[in-house]
Short mmCIF file of C-alpha atoms and ligand atoms in Angstrom, two decimals:
data_model
loop_
_atom_site.label_atom_id
_atom_site.label_comp_id
_atom_site.label_asym_id
_atom_site.label_seq_id
_atom_site.Cartn_x
_atom_site.Cartn_y
_atom_site.Cartn_z
CA UNK V 1 4.43 -13.48 -53.73
CA UNK V 2 3.96 -17.05 -54.63
CA UNK V 3 2.80 -19.69 -52.61
CA UNK V 4 6.20 -21.36 -51.65
CA UNK V 5 7.83 -18.03 -51.04
CA UNK V 6 4.30 -17.29 -48.75
CA UNK V 7 4.92 -20.04 -47.21
CA UNK V 8 9.05 -19.81 -46.52
CA UNK V 9 7.96 -16.38 -44.90
CA UNK V 10 5.16 -17.54 -42.86
CA UNK V 11 7.56 -20.06 -41.59
CA UNK V 12 10.21 -17.24 -41.01
CA UNK V 13 7.65 -15.47 -38.68
CA UNK V 14 6.85 -18.04 -36.92
CA UNK V 15 10.40 -19.24 -36.23
CA UNK V 16 11.02 -15.90 -34.84
CA UNK V 17 8.50 -15.66 -33.41
CA UNK V 18 8.32 -19.06 -31.16
CA UNK V 19 11.79 -18.99 -30.70
CA UNK V 20 13.82 -16.07 -30.68
CA UNK V 21 11.01 -13.13 -29.03
CA UNK V 22 8.72 -15.20 -27.18
CA UNK V 23 8.96 -13.47 -23.85
CA UNK V 24 10.02 -15.66 -20.74
CA UNK V 25 6.70 -17.89 -19.50
CA UNK V 26 5.67 -16.24 -16.25
CA UNK V 27 3.27 -19.49 -13.89
CA UNK V 28 0.08 -16.88 -13.62
CA UNK V 29 0.50 -17.32 -9.44
CA UNK V 30 4.11 -16.43 -9.44
CA UNK V 31 5.20 -13.85 -7.30
CA UNK V 32 8.00 -13.01 -10.53
CA UNK V 33 7.60 -9.56 -11.68
CA UNK V 34 6.33 -6.79 -9.83
CA UNK V 35 4.42 -7.18 -6.88
CA UNK V 36 2.54 -3.91 -6.39
CA UNK V 37 1.76 -2.55 -2.65
CA UNK V 38 -0.47 0.42 -2.57
CA UNK V 39 0.30 3.16 0.60
CA UNK V 40 -2.51 5.36 1.53
CA UNK V 41 -3.79 6.96 4.94
CA UNK V 42 -2.75 9.50 7.16
CA UNK V 43 0.59 10.94 8.74
CA UNK V 44 1.56 7.29 10.17
CA UNK V 45 1.60 5.80 6.61
CA UNK V 46 3.30 8.39 5.04
CA UNK V 47 5.94 8.42 7.73
CA UNK V 48 7.28 10.90 10.56
CA UNK V 49 10.16 8.91 12.20
CA UNK V 50 13.27 10.63 12.06
CA UNK V 51 15.67 9.64 9.34
CA UNK V 52 18.98 9.73 11.47
CA UNK V 53 20.33 7.44 11.84
CA UNK V 54 18.52 5.45 8.92
CA UNK V 55 18.13 1.91 10.28
CA UNK V 56 19.03 -1.52 8.56
CA UNK V 57 15.85 -2.13 7.48
CA UNK V 58 14.95 0.82 6.16
CA UNK V 59 17.63 0.83 3.25
CA UNK V 60 17.01 0.72 -0.48
CA UNK V 61 17.32 -2.72 -2.31
CA UNK V 62 17.40 -2.42 -6.13
CA UNK V 63 14.15 -4.70 -6.02
CA UNK V 64 12.26 -1.98 -3.78
CA UNK V 65 10.94 -0.02 -6.48
CA UNK V 66 8.71 3.54 -6.12
CA UNK V 67 5.50 5.27 -7.98
CA UNK V 68 6.65 8.83 -7.75
CA UNK V 69 4.55 11.50 -8.33
CA UNK V 70 5.27 11.94 -12.20
CA UNK V 71 4.20 8.31 -12.12
CA UNK V 72 7.04 7.26 -12.81
CA UNK V 73 9.22 4.02 -11.12
CA UNK V 74 12.74 4.52 -9.35
CA UNK V 75 14.49 3.06 -6.99
CA UNK V 76 12.71 3.38 -3.32
CA UNK V 77 14.20 5.33 -0.25
CA UNK V 78 13.32 7.05 2.46
CA UNK V 79 11.26 9.20 3.00
CA UNK V 80 8.86 7.37 0.39
CA UNK V 81 6.06 9.94 0.68
CA UNK V 82 8.18 13.46 0.14
CA UNK V 83 6.30 14.69 -3.77
CA UNK V 84 3.08 12.74 -2.66
CA UNK V 85 2.17 14.39 1.18
CA UNK V 86 3.81 17.65 0.21
CA UNK V 87 2.51 20.24 3.01
CA UNK V 88 4.28 17.99 5.63
CA UNK V 89 8.23 17.10 6.16
CA UNK V 90 7.99 12.94 5.91
CA UNK V 91 10.29 10.72 7.63
CA UNK V 92 10.18 6.93 8.54
CA UNK V 93 7.24 5.56 7.83
CA UNK V 94 6.39 1.50 7.34
CA UNK V 95 6.97 1.27 4.09
CA UNK V 96 10.60 0.36 3.14
CA UNK V 97 10.64 -1.82 6.74
CA UNK V 98 7.69 -3.74 4.83
CA UNK V 99 9.00 -4.45 1.65
CA UNK V 100 12.60 -5.49 3.15
CA UNK V 101 11.15 -7.96 5.60
CA UNK V 102 9.21 -9.69 2.22
CA UNK V 103 12.14 -9.83 0.53
CA UNK V 104 13.85 -11.35 3.50
CA UNK V 105 12.06 -13.71 4.73
CA UNK V 106 10.66 -14.61 0.65
CA UNK V 107 13.42 -13.55 -1.59
CA UNK V 108 13.38 -16.49 -3.55
CA UNK V 109 9.92 -16.08 -4.79
CA UNK V 110 9.34 -12.16 -4.90
CA UNK V 111 10.17 -10.59 -7.67
CA UNK V 112 10.02 -6.90 -7.34
CA UNK V 113 8.65 -5.14 -4.81
CA UNK V 114 6.67 -1.41 -6.13
CA UNK V 115 5.41 0.57 -3.40
CA UNK V 116 2.68 3.19 -4.50
CA UNK V 117 2.95 5.90 -1.84
CA UNK V 118 -0.88 7.56 -1.06
CA UNK V 119 -1.19 8.53 2.22
CA UNK V 120 -1.25 12.34 3.07
CA UNK V 121 -1.18 13.77 6.36
CA UNK V 122 -4.45 14.72 8.52
CA UNK V 123 -6.58 13.50 6.05
CA UNK V 124 -9.91 12.30 7.88
CA UNK V 125 -12.32 9.28 6.26
CA UNK V 126 -14.90 11.68 4.53
CA UNK V 127 -11.44 13.47 2.61
CA UNK V 128 -11.07 9.73 1.48
CA UNK V 129 -14.51 8.79 -0.18
CA UNK V 130 -14.63 8.29 -3.57
CA UNK V 131 -14.85 11.58 -5.35
CA UNK V 132 -12.35 13.09 -3.45
CA UNK V 133 -8.87 14.41 -4.66
CA UNK V 134 -7.50 11.39 -2.19
CA UNK V 135 -9.71 8.85 -3.44
CA UNK V 136 -9.36 9.69 -7.65
CA UNK V 137 -5.38 10.05 -7.05
CA UNK V 138 -5.21 6.68 -5.15
CA UNK V 139 -7.38 5.49 -8.06
CA UNK V 140 -4.97 7.17 -10.62
CA UNK V 141 -1.85 5.99 -9.29
CA UNK V 142 -2.49 3.00 -9.10
CA UNK V 143 -3.58 2.27 -12.60
CA UNK V 144 -0.06 4.12 -13.42
CA UNK V 145 1.50 1.26 -11.48
CA UNK V 146 -0.26 -1.91 -13.48
CA UNK V 147 1.14 0.15 -17.16
CA UNK V 148 4.35 -1.80 -17.43
CA UNK V 149 2.91 -4.54 -15.50
CA UNK V 150 2.50 -6.49 -12.59
CA UNK V 151 0.04 -7.35 -9.80
CA UNK V 152 -1.86 -4.93 -7.19
CA UNK V 153 -0.93 -7.36 -4.39
CA UNK V 154 -3.02 -5.22 -1.78
CA UNK V 155 -3.58 -1.83 0.12
CA UNK V 156 -1.63 -1.27 3.24
CA UNK V 157 -4.11 1.31 4.85
CA UNK V 158 -3.22 3.70 8.33
CA UNK V 159 -6.14 6.50 9.17
CA UNK V 160 -8.26 7.56 11.54
CA UNK V 161 -6.47 9.62 14.01
CA UNK V 162 -8.41 13.00 12.20
CA UNK V 163 -11.24 11.56 13.16
CA UNK V 164 -10.79 11.32 16.89
CA UNK V 165 -11.25 14.66 17.40
CA UNK V 166 -15.17 15.04 18.07
CA UNK V 167 -18.54 12.23 18.35
CA UNK V 168 -19.37 13.30 15.20
CA UNK V 169 -16.69 12.41 13.34
CA UNK V 170 -16.83 8.61 15.35
CA UNK V 171 -19.73 8.14 15.29
CA UNK V 172 -19.61 7.48 11.06
CA UNK V 173 -16.41 6.42 11.28
CA UNK V 174 -17.10 2.24 10.55
CA UNK V 175 -19.39 3.10 7.92
CA UNK V 176 -17.23 5.30 6.09
CA UNK V 177 -14.26 3.15 6.40
CA UNK V 178 -16.77 0.07 4.69
CA UNK V 179 -17.58 2.43 1.98
CA UNK V 180 -13.89 3.33 0.59
CA UNK V 181 -12.68 -0.44 1.15
CA UNK V 182 -16.16 -1.41 -1.27
CA UNK V 183 -15.19 1.61 -3.10
CA UNK V 184 -11.82 1.16 -4.17
CA UNK V 185 -11.86 -2.13 -4.85
CA UNK V 186 -14.85 -1.86 -7.71
CA UNK V 187 -13.23 1.39 -9.22
CA UNK V 188 -9.94 -0.69 -9.00
CA UNK V 189 -11.70 -3.61 -10.21
CA UNK V 190 -10.18 -5.45 -7.88
CA UNK V 191 -12.70 -6.73 -6.31
CA UNK V 192 -11.34 -8.84 -3.74
CA UNK V 193 -7.58 -6.93 -2.86
CA UNK V 194 -6.68 -7.68 0.16
CA UNK V 195 -6.32 -4.59 2.39
CA UNK V 196 -4.08 -4.53 5.40
CA UNK V 197 -5.43 -2.01 7.62
CA UNK V 198 -3.66 -0.47 10.90
CA UNK V 199 -5.37 -0.11 14.52
CA UNK V 200 -4.81 3.05 15.88
CA UNK V 201 -2.04 3.23 17.81
CA UNK V 202 -2.49 7.47 18.84
CA UNK V 203 -5.28 9.96 18.42
CA UNK V 204 -6.07 13.59 19.49
CA UNK V 205 -8.88 12.22 22.32
CA UNK V 206 -8.90 8.82 24.12
CA UNK V 207 -11.99 7.74 24.56
CA UNK V 208 -12.50 8.24 21.04
CA UNK V 209 -9.33 6.69 19.53
CA UNK V 210 -10.77 3.50 21.56
CA UNK V 211 -14.12 3.99 19.43
CA UNK V 212 -12.42 4.25 16.22
CA UNK V 213 -9.70 1.69 17.35
CA UNK V 214 -13.51 -0.58 18.07
CA UNK V 215 -14.54 0.39 14.47
CA UNK V 216 -11.94 -0.79 12.89
CA UNK V 217 -11.05 -4.32 14.55
CA UNK V 218 -14.30 -4.78 13.73
CA UNK V 219 -15.01 -4.79 10.35
CA UNK V 220 -15.37 -7.80 8.66
CA UNK V 221 -15.29 -7.42 4.77
CA UNK V 222 -13.50 -10.66 3.18
CA UNK V 223 -9.57 -9.95 2.49
CA UNK V 224 -9.53 -7.30 4.90
CA UNK V 225 -7.20 -7.66 7.96
CA UNK V 226 -6.30 -5.66 10.61
CA UNK V 227 -2.61 -5.38 12.65
CA UNK V 228 -2.65 -3.33 15.62
CA UNK V 229 -0.74 -0.86 16.56
CA UNK V 230 -1.85 -0.18 19.95
CA UNK V 231 1.14 -0.41 22.05
CA UNK V 232 3.78 1.14 19.70
CA UNK V 233 6.23 3.58 20.53
CA UNK V 234 5.41 7.29 19.84
CA UNK V 235 6.78 10.74 19.89
CA UNK V 236 6.65 13.20 22.03
CA UNK V 237 3.81 14.77 19.79
CA UNK V 238 1.67 12.12 20.94
CA UNK V 239 0.33 11.10 17.43
CA UNK V 240 3.52 9.92 16.16
CA UNK V 241 4.78 6.61 15.48
CA UNK V 242 8.54 6.66 16.17
CA UNK V 243 11.21 5.17 13.44
CA UNK V 244 11.88 2.19 15.50
CA UNK V 245 8.49 2.26 15.69
CA UNK V 246 7.01 2.30 12.17
CA UNK V 247 9.83 -0.79 11.28
CA UNK V 248 8.39 -2.96 13.52
CA UNK V 249 5.05 -1.57 12.11
CA UNK V 250 6.02 -2.72 8.32
CA UNK V 251 7.60 -6.24 9.92
CA UNK V 252 3.58 -6.33 11.05
CA UNK V 253 2.27 -5.60 7.96
CA UNK V 254 4.75 -8.25 6.23
CA UNK V 255 3.41 -10.52 7.58
CA UNK V 256 0.33 -10.08 7.07
CA UNK V 257 1.13 -9.83 3.44
CA UNK V 258 3.20 -13.15 3.23
CA UNK V 259 0.01 -14.53 4.97
CA UNK V 260 -2.11 -13.75 1.78
CA UNK V 261 0.66 -13.81 -0.68
CA UNK V 262 0.97 -17.81 0.54
CA UNK V 263 -2.24 -18.53 -1.48
CA UNK V 264 -0.72 -16.94 -4.47
C1 LIG N 301 -12.64 16.18 6.57
O1 LIG N 301 -11.89 16.80 5.83
C2 LIG N 301 -12.04 17.92 4.89
C3 LIG N 301 -11.54 18.05 3.77
O2 LIG N 301 -9.86 18.37 4.71
C4 LIG N 301 -12.86 18.99 5.67
O3 LIG N 301 -13.42 20.23 4.99
C5 LIG N 301 -14.07 18.52 6.69
O4 LIG N 301 -14.64 19.55 7.33
C6 LIG N 301 -13.60 17.09 7.58
N1 LIG N 301 -14.38 17.00 8.63
C7 LIG N 301 -14.85 16.83 9.03
C8 LIG N 301 -15.77 16.24 9.71
O5 LIG N 301 -14.10 16.64 10.16
C1 LIG N 302 -8.42 -12.69 -1.08
O1 LIG N 302 -7.24 -12.77 -2.05
C2 LIG N 302 -6.92 -14.12 -2.42
C3 LIG N 302 -5.63 -13.56 -3.15
O2 LIG N 302 -5.52 -12.13 -4.16
C4 LIG N 302 -7.16 -14.14 -3.18
O3 LIG N 302 -7.24 -15.30 -4.00
C5 LIG N 302 -8.54 -14.79 -2.72
O4 LIG N 302 -9.39 -15.77 -3.20
C6 LIG N 302 -9.53 -13.77 -1.83
N1 LIG N 302 -10.16 -14.46 -0.80
C7 LIG N 302 -11.78 -14.24 -0.27
C8 LIG N 302 -11.69 -14.55 0.36
O5 LIG N 302 -11.52 -12.74 -1.17
C1 LIG N 303 -12.51 13.95 24.91
O1 LIG N 303 -13.69 14.45 24.57
C2 LIG N 303 -14.37 14.24 25.60
C3 LIG N 303 -15.50 15.05 24.68
O2 LIG N 303 -15.03 16.24 24.64
C4 LIG N 303 -13.99 14.55 26.65
O3 LIG N 303 -15.13 15.13 28.24
C5 LIG N 303 -13.01 13.83 27.27
O4 LIG N 303 -13.13 14.28 28.70
C6 LIG N 303 -12.07 13.82 26.38
N1 LIG N 303 -10.84 12.62 26.81
C7 LIG N 303 -9.63 13.12 26.53
C8 LIG N 303 -9.08 11.89 27.40
O5 LIG N 303 -9.42 13.63 26.43
#
């Protein structure tokens, strides 16, 4: 190839790459692209609220996606955890109300929300420690969620009812919860990843439930905030939030997430 020809080819390539296929430049701080949230914990995060009638706050929206068990994105709909929390019948959780509420309150800035359900019913904090199935599954799903772009904006965490059955389970709770938060951030290589946790609304024993709540409310790690579910309506099983309560919780979580995203 002669020098002139080479120059011409280079020029064409340059023009092609810079004009024709240059991707739309996104401001690095923008909330466009996929804003990914991980949902983890136990049954009240997975959802046990009645699916009928479906509240308007939980309707599907083309801008809300869900990473399914096959690690593929699809349009999200309740029950979000149906192929993750597979040993129980899933219902309404906070996830769709959370995502719809964010879009309603900040739709101009927020592009698409990607939800990564990881919660499994009746799981104690020991079962969530590093090396266990739940921890590994969360990390694997979070990594898969990032494969075609987007940013993980936070973890929504609601767990602890399974640690309210005896004193031994309560005693180690705070330390194990902190360790879980630190380890998950470290393994996701997101040391400042915001975590929004929920302080219990219910448990198996009132005294122990108060002790677990105290541990949750006392966690003082940077970028870990706590939403209090106490007082939200509980079903007749005395453990699970009603659909209405899950919707309210979803909106509370959205408020906390938007506060974090203000700084982005
Ligand atoms: C926590 O859950 C694990 C796994 O389900 C179980 O083996 C263990 O006995 C539980 N731990 C306590 C302290 O209840
Ligand atoms: C908290 O997270 C936000 C968003 O990722 C980040 O900008 C901020 O620096 C973090 N703050 C702390 C104290 O880690
Ligand atoms: C909680 O458990 C303790 C110890 O077993 C028991 O003394 C107490 O009555 C229980 N409290 C409730 C409200 O169930």
